[in-house]
Short mmCIF file of C-alpha atoms and ligand atoms in Angstrom, two decimals:
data_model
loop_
_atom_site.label_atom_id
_atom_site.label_comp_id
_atom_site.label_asym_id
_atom_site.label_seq_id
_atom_site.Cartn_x
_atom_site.Cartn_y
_atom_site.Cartn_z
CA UNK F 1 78.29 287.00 22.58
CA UNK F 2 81.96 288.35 22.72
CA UNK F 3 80.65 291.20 25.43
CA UNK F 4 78.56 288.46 27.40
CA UNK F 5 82.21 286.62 27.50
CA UNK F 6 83.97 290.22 28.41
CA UNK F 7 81.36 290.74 30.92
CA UNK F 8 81.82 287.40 32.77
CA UNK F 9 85.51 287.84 32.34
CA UNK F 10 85.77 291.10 34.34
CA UNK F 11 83.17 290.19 36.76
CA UNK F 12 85.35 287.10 37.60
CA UNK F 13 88.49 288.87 37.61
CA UNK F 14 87.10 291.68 39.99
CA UNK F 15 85.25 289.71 42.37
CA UNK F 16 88.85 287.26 42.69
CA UNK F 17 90.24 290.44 43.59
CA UNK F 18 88.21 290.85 46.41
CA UNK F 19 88.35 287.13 47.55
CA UNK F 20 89.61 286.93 51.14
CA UNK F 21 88.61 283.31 51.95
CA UNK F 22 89.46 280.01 49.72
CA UNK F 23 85.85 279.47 50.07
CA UNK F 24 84.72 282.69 48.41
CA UNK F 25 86.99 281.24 45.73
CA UNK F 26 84.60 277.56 45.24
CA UNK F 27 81.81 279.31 45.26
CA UNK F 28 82.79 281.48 42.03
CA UNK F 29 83.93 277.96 41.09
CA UNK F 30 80.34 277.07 41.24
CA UNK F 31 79.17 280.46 40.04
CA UNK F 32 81.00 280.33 36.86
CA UNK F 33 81.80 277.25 35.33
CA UNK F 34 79.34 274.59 37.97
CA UNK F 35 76.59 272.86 36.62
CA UNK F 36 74.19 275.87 36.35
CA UNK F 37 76.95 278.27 36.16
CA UNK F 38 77.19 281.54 33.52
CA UNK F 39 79.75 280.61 31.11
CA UNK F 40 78.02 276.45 31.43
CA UNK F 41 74.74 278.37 30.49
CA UNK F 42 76.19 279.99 27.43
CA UNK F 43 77.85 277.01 26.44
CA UNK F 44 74.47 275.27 26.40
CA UNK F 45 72.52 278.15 24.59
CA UNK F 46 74.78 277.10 21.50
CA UNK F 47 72.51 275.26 19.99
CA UNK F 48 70.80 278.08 18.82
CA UNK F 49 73.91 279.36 16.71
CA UNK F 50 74.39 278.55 12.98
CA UNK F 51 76.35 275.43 12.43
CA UNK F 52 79.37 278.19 11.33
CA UNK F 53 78.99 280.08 14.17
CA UNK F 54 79.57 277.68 16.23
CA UNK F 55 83.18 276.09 16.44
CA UNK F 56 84.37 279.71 17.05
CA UNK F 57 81.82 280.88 19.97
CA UNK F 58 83.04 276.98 21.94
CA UNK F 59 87.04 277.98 21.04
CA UNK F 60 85.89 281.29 23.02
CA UNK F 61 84.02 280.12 25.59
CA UNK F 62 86.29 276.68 25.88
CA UNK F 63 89.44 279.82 26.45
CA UNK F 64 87.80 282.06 28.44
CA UNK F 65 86.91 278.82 30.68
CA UNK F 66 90.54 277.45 31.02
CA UNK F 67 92.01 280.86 31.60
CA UNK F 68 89.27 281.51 34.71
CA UNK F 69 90.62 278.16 35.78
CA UNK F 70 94.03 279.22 35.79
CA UNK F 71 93.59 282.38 38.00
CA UNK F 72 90.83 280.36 40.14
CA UNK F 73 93.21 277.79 41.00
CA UNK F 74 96.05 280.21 41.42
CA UNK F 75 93.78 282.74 43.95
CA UNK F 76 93.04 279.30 45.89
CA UNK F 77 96.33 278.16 46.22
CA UNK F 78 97.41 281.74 47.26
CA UNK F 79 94.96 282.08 50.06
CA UNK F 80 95.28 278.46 51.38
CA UNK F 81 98.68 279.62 52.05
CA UNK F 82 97.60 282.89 54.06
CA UNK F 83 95.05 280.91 55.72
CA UNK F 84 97.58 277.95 56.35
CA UNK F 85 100.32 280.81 58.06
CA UNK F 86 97.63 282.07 59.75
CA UNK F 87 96.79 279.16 61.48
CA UNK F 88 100.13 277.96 62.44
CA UNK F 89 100.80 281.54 63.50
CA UNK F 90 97.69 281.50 65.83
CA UNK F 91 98.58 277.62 66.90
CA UNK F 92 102.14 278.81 68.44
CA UNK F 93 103.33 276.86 71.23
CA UNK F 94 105.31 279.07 73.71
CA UNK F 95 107.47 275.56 74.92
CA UNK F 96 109.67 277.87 77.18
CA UNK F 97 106.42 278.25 79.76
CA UNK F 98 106.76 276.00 82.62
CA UNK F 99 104.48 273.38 82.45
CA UNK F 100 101.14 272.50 85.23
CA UNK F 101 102.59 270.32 87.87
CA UNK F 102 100.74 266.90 88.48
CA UNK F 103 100.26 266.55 91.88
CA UNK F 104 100.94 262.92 92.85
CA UNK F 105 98.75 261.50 96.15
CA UNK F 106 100.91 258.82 98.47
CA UNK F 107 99.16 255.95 99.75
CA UNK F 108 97.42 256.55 103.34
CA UNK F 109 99.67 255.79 106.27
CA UNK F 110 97.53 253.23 107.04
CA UNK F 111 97.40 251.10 103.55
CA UNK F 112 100.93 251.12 103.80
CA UNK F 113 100.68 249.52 107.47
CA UNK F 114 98.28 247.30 106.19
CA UNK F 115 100.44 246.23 103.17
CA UNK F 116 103.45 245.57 104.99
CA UNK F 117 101.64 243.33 107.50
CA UNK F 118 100.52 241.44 104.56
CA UNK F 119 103.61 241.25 103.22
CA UNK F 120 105.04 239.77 106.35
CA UNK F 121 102.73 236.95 106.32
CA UNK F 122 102.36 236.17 103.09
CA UNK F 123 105.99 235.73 103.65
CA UNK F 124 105.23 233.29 106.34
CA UNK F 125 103.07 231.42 104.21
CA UNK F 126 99.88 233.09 105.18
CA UNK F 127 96.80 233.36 102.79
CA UNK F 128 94.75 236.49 102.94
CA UNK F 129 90.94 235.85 103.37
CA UNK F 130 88.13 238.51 103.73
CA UNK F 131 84.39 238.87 105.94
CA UNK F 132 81.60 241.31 105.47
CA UNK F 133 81.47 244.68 107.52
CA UNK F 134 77.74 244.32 108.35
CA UNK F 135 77.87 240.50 110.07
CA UNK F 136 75.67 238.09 111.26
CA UNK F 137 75.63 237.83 115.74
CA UNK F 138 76.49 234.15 114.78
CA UNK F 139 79.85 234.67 113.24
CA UNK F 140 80.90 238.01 115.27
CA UNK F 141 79.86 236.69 118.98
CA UNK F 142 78.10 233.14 119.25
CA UNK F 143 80.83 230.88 117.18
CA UNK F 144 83.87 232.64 119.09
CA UNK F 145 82.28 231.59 122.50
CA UNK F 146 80.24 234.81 123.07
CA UNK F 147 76.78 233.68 123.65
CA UNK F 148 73.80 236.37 123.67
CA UNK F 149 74.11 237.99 126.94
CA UNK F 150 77.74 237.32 127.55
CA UNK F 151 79.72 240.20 129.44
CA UNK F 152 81.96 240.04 127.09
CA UNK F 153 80.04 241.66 124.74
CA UNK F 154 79.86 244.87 126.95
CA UNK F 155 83.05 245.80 125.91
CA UNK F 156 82.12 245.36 122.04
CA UNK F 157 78.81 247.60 121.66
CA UNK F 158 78.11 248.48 118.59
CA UNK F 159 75.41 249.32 115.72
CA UNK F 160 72.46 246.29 115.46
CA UNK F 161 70.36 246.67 112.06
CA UNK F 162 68.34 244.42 113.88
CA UNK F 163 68.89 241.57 116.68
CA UNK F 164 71.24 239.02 114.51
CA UNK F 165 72.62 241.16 112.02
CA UNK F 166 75.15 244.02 113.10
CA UNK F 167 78.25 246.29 112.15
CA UNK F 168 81.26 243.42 113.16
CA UNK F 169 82.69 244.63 116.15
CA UNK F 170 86.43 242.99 115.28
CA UNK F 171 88.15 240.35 112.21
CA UNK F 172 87.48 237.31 114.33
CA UNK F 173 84.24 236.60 112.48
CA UNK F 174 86.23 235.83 109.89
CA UNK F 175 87.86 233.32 111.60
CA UNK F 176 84.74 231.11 112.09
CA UNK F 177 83.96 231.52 108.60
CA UNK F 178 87.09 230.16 107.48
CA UNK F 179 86.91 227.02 109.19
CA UNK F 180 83.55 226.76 108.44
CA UNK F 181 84.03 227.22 104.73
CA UNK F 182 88.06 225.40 105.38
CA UNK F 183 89.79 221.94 106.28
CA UNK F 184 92.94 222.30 107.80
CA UNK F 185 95.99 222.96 107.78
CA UNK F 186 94.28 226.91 108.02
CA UNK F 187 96.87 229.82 107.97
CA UNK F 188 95.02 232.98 106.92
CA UNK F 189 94.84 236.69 107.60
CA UNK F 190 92.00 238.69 107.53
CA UNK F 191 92.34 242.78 107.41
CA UNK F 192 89.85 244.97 107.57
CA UNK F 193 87.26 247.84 109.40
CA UNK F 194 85.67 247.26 112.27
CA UNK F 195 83.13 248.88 114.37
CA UNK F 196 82.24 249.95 118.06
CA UNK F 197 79.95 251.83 119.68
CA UNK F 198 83.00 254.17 121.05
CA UNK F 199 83.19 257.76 121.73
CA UNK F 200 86.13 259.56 119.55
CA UNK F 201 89.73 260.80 121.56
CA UNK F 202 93.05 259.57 120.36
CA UNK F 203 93.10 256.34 121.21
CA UNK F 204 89.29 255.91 119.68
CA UNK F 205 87.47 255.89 117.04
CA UNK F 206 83.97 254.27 116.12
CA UNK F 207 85.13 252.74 112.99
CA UNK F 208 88.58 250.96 112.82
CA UNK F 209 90.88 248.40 111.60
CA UNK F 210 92.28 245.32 112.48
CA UNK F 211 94.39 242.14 110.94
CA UNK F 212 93.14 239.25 112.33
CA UNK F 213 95.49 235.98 112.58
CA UNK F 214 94.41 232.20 112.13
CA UNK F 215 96.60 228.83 112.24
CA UNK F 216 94.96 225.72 112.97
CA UNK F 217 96.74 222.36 112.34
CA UNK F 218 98.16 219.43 114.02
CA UNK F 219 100.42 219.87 117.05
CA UNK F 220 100.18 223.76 117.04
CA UNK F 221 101.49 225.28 120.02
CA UNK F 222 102.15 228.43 121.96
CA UNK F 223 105.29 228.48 120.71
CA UNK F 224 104.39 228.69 117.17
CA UNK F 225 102.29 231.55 118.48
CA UNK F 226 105.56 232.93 120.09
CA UNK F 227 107.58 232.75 116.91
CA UNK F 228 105.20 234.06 114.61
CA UNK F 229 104.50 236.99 116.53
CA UNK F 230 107.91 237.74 117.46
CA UNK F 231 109.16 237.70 113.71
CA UNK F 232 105.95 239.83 112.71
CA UNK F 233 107.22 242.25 115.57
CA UNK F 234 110.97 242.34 113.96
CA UNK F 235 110.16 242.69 110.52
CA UNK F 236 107.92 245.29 111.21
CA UNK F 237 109.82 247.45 113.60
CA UNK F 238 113.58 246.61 113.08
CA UNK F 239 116.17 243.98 114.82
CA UNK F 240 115.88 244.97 118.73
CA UNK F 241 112.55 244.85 119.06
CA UNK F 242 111.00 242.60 122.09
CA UNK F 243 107.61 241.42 122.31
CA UNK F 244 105.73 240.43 125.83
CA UNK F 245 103.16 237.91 126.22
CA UNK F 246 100.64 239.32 129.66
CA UNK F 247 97.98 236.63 130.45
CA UNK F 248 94.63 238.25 129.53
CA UNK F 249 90.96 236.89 128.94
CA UNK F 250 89.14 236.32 125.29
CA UNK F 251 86.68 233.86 125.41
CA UNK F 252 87.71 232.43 122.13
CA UNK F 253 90.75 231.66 123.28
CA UNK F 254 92.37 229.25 126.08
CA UNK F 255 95.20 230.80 127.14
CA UNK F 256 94.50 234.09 126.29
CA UNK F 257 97.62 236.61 125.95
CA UNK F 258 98.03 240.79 125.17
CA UNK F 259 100.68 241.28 123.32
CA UNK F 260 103.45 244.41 123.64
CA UNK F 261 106.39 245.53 121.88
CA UNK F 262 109.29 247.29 122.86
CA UNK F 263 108.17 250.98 122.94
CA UNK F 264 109.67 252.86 119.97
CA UNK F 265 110.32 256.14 120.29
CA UNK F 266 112.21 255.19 123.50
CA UNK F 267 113.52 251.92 122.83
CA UNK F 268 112.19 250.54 125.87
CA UNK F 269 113.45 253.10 128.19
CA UNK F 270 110.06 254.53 129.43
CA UNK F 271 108.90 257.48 128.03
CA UNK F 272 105.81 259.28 128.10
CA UNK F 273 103.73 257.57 125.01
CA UNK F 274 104.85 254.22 126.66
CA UNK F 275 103.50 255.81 129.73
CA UNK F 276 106.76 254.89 131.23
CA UNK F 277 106.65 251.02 130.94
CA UNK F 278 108.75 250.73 127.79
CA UNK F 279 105.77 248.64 126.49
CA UNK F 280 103.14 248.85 124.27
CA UNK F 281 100.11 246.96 124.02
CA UNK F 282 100.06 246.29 119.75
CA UNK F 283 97.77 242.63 120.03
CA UNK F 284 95.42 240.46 121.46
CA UNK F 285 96.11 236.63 120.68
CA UNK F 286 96.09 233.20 122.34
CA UNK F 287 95.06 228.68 121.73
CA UNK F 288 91.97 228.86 119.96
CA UNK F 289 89.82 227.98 121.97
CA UNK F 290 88.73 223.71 121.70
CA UNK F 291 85.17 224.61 121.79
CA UNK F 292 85.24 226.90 119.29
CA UNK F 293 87.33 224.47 117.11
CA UNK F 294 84.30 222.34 117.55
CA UNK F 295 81.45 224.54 117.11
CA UNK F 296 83.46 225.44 113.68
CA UNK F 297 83.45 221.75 113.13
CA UNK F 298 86.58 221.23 113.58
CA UNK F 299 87.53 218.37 115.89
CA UNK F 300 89.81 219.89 118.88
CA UNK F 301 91.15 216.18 119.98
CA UNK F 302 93.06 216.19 116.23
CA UNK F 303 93.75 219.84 116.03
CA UNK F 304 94.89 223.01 117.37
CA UNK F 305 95.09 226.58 116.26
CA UNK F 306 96.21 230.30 117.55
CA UNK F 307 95.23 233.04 116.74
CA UNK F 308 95.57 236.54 116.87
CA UNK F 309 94.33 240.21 116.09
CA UNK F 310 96.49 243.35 115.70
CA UNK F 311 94.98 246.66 115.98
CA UNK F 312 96.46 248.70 112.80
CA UNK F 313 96.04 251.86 113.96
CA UNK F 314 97.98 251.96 116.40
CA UNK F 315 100.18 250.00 115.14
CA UNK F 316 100.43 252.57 112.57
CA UNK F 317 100.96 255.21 115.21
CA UNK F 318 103.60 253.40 117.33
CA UNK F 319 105.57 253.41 113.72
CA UNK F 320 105.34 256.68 112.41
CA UNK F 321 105.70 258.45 116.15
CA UNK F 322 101.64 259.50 115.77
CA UNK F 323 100.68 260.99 118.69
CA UNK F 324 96.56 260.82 118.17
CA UNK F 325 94.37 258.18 116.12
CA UNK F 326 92.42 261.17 115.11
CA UNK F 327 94.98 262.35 112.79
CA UNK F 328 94.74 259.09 110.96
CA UNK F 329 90.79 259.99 110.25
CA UNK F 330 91.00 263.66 109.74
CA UNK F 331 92.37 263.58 106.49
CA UNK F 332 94.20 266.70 106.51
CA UNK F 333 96.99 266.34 103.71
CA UNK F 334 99.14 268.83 105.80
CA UNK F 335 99.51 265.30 107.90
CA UNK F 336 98.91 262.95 105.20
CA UNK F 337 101.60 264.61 102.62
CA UNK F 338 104.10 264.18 105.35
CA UNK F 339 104.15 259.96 104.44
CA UNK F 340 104.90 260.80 100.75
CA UNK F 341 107.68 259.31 98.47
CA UNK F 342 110.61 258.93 100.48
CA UNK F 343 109.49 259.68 103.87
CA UNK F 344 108.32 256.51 105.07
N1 DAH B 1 89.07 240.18 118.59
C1 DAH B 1 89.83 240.77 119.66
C2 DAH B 1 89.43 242.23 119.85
O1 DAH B 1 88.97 242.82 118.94
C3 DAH B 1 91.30 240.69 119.34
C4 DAH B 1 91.76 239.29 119.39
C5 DAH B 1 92.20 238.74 120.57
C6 DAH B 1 91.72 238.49 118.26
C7 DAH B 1 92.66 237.44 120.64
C8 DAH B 1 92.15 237.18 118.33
C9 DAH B 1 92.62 236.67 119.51
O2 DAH B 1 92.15 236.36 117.28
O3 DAH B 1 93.05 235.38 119.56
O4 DAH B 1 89.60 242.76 120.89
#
């Protein structure tokens, strides 16, 4: 018995001194003194001993079982330690390396266009109100006065999916279904894209954007149309600026006006992206047409309503000293990065 108990002794204390891992250590654990371990075996083959025999062999065994304790818990602590430098020694953080640099995106010249005309109105006490892209020939041409083979349409080609339902070809839909869907007094804007059959150069581009205006109440005039669009004009391009009503043609509207503004980059002295005028065009506006009030059932003997559409892009352009629309579309940061923080 006392050489079985030497034997596991040494066997213990050799194989501990080998240990390089705690978890060499818990598996002597188990090896030894676990359920089915050595000295648990001997401990249960005492009932073959003589009743005298057997205090003294458990007083062995029970010592020899506390001391392997001892050194097992000592080894384990020991090479948690090791492990535990190890770790944090592996887990350095060198905190004097510089660290990656986010790169931060800027909102596209043209968002921020867009937001600041909303701003403006919204400020005037303007709603914002939204159409669908792909459009019905109802809302797009016949409400606004364009009926199916109008020459008016010429101008405003663009993608059919199929005889009534096309690719809008400007925001004025979105004017008929406002005062469809609306009583007044109406004062909304409507941004968004728009489409054309057009071939691409700087001042074109197949797919575009535009703010469309509405007000429609009683005893709105010209004037109002005047005002608004000379404050939009100020606010948007600083104190000095002039706008210029020309007599045009829409067939929504009756009078029909384009709208310029002082030239920019010139300050109405002619240059050459003014082509000399000190103008430029920015707008198409005008009365809403009465028959349009009415086919929007709206009745045109009660009210009356302007409205308006700017083209953002180059309104965009005639802000930021742009030279092509194409730029606007190309995304190339090298052009975009330019309207980061601070620079606009
Ligand atoms: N829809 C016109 C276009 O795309 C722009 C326009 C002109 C809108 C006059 C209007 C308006 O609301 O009154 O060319």
């Amino acid at each position: 018995m006392q050489d079985k108990l030497n034997e596991i002794r040494e066997s213990v204390r050799s194989t501990l001194n080998k240990a390089k891992e705690s978890s060499h250590i818990e598996d002597l654990r188990v090896h030894v003194l676990g359920r089915k371990g050595e000295l648990t075996a001997l401990l249960k083959g005492m009932g073959k001993l003589s009743p005298e025999e057997r205090p003294v062999v458990g007083q062995k065994v029970n010592a020899l079982r506390q001391e392997i304790e001892g050194w097992l818990d000592e080894k384990s602590r020991e090479l948690a330690a090791k492990e535990r430098q190890a770790r944090l020694n592996a887990e350095t953080l060198d905190i004097s390396i510089p660290g990656d640099e986010v790169k931060v995106g800027n909102p596209h010249p043209l968002s921020t266009t867009l937001e600041k005309i909303i701003d403006i109105f919204v400020g005037m006490g303007f709603s914002v109100a939204e159409g669908p892209e792909v459009e019905l020939d109802r809302y797009n041409f016949e409400l606004l006065n364009l009926p199916k083979d109008h020459p008016a349409r010429d101008a405003q080609d663009t993608f059919y999916f199929n005889e009534n339902i096309l690719l809008r070809t400007h925001t004025s839909p979105v004017q008929a279904r406002t005062m469809l869907a609306q009583k007044p007094p109406i004062r909304v804007i409507c941004p968004g894209r728009v489409y054309r059959a057009d071939e691409v150069d700087a001042t074109h581009s197949p797919v575009f954007s535009q703010c469309e205006g509405l007000v429609v109440d009683e005893g709105v005039t010209m004037g109002d149309l005047k005002g608004t669009l000379d404050t939009f004009a100020r606010e948007l391009y600083g104190e000095g600026i002039r706008t210029r009503f020309r007599p045009s043609f829409f067939p929504f509207t009756e009078p029909s006006a384009e709208v310029d503004v002082t030239c920019a980059a010139c300050k109405g002295e002619g240059c050459r992206i003014c082509k000399g005028t000190g103008w430029i065009e920015i707008l198409g506006a005008g009365m809403v047409n009465p028959h349009v009030l009415e086919m929007c059932g709206i009745d045109p003997k009660r009210y009356t309503g302007f409205a308006f559409g700017i083209g953002i892009e180059r309104v965009t352009n005639l802000k930021y000293n742009v030279p092509d629309m194409r730029l606007l579309f190309e995304n190339d940061l090298r052009f975009l990065s330019q309207f980061g923080k601070g620079r606009v």
